[in-house]
mmCIF file of C-alpha atoms in Angstrom:
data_model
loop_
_atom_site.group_PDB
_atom_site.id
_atom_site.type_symbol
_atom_site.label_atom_id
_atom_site.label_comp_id
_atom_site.label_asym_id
_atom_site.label_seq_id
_atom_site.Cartn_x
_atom_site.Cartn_y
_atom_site.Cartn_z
ATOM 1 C CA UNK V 102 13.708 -18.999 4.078
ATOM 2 C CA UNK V 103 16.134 -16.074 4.509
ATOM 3 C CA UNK V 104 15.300 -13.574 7.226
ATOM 4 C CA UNK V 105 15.730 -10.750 4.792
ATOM 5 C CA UNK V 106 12.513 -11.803 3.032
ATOM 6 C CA UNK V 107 10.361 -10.773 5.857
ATOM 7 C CA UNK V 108 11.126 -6.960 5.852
ATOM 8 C CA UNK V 109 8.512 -7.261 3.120
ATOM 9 C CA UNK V 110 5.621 -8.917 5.262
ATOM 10 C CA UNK V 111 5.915 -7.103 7.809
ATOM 11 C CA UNK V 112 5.929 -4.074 5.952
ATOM 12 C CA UNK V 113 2.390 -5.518 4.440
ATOM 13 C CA UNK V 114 1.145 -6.248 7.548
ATOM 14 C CA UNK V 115 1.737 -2.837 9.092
ATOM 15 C CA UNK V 116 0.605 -0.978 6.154
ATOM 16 C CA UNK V 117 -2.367 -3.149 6.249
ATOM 17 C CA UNK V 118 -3.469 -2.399 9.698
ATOM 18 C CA UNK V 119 -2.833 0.877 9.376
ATOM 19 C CA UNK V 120 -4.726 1.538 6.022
ATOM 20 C CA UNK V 121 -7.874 -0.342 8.198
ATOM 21 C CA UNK V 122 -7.337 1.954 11.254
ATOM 22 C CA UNK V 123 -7.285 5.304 8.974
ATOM 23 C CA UNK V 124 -10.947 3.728 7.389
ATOM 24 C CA UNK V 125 -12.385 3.055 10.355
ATOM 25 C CA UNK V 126 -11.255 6.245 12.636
ATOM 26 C CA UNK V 127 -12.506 8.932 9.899
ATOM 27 C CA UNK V 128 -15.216 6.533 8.255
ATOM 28 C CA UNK V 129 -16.589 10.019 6.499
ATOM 29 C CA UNK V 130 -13.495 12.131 5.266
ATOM 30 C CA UNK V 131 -12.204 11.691 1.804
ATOM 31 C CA UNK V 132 -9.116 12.631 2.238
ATOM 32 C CA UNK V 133 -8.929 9.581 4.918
ATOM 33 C CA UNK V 134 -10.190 7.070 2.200
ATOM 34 C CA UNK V 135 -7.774 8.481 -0.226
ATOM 35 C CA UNK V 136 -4.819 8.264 2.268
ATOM 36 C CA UNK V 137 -5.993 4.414 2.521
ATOM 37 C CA UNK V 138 -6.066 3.600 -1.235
ATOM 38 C CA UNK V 139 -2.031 4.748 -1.031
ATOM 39 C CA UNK V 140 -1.485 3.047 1.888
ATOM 40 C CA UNK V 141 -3.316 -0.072 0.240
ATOM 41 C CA UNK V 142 -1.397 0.255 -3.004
ATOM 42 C CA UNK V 143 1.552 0.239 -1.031
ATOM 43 C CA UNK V 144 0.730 -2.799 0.926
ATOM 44 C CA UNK V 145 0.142 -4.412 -2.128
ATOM 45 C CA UNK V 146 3.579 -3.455 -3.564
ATOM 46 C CA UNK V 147 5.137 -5.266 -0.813
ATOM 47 C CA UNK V 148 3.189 -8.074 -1.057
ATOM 48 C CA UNK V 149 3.921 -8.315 -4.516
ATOM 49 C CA UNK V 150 7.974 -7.679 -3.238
ATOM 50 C CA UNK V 151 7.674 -10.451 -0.951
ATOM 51 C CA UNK V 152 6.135 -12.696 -3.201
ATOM 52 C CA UNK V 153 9.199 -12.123 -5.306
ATOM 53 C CA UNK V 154 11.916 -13.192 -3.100
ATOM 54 C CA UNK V 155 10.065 -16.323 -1.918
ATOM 55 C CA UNK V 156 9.174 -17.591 -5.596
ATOM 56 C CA UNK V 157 10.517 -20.673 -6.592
ATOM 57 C CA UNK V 158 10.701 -20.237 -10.699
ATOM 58 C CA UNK V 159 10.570 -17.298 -12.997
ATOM 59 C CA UNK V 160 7.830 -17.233 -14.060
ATOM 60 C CA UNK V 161 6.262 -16.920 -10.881
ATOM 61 C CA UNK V 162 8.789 -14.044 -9.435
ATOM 62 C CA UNK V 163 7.737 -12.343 -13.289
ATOM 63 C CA UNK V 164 4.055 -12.717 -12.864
ATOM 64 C CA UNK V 165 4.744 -10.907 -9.120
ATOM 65 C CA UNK V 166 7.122 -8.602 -10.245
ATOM 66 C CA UNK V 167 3.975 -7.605 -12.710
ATOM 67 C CA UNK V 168 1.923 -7.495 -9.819
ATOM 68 C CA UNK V 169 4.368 -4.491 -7.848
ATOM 69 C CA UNK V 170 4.586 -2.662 -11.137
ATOM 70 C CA UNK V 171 1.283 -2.618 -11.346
ATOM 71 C CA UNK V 172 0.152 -1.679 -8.043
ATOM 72 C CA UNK V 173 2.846 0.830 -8.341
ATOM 73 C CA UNK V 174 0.931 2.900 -11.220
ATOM 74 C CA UNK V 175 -1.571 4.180 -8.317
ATOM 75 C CA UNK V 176 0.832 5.576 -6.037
ATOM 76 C CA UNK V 177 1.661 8.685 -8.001
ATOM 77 C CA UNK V 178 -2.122 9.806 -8.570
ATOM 78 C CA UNK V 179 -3.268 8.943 -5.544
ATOM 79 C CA UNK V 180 -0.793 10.895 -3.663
ATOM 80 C CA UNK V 181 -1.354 13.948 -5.678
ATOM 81 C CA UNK V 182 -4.813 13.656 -5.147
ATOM 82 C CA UNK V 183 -4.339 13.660 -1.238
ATOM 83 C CA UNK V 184 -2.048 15.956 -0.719
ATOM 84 C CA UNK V 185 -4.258 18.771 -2.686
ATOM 85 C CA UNK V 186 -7.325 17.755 -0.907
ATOM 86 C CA UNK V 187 -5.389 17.621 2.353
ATOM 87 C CA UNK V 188 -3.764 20.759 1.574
ATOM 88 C CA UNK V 189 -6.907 22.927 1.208
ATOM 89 C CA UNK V 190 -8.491 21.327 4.391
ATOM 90 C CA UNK V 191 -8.451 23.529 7.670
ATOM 91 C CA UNK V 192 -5.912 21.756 9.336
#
């Protein structure tokens, strides 16, 4: 396997962890689950990058490449979402 094709698990494992630690340190916030669903669609766009550069056949790196595309649809709302509840908090 190359080396380069770890930047991507790592990245998922990071994001990961940290989309867990932002649930569990404001369990009651919404903006704090929100923040986690676009951490968690991110995590799940590297995964699906990953996946990609360590399939075999094309089908598979298609069916994964799918998978990022599709995880990438809920960044966009779920960033907007955050940011305006975030914004009108008393921070």
């Amino acid at each position: 396997m190359n080396p380069y094709n770890l930047a991507p698990l790592i990245s998922f494992i990071f994001l990961l962890a940290g989309g867990f630690y932002v649930i569990k340190k404001g369990q009651g916030r919404v903006f704090n689950w929100l923040f986690a669903f676009a951490v968690f669609a991110l995590s799940a766009m590297e995964l699906g990058n990953f996946m990609v550069l360590i399939s075999s056949s094309g089908a598979t790196a298609l069916f994964w490449q799918r998978w990022v595309l599709v995880s990438a649809a809920f960044l966009p709302l779920s960033w907007v979402v955050f940011s305006l509840i975030f914004a009108r908090e008393n921070y």
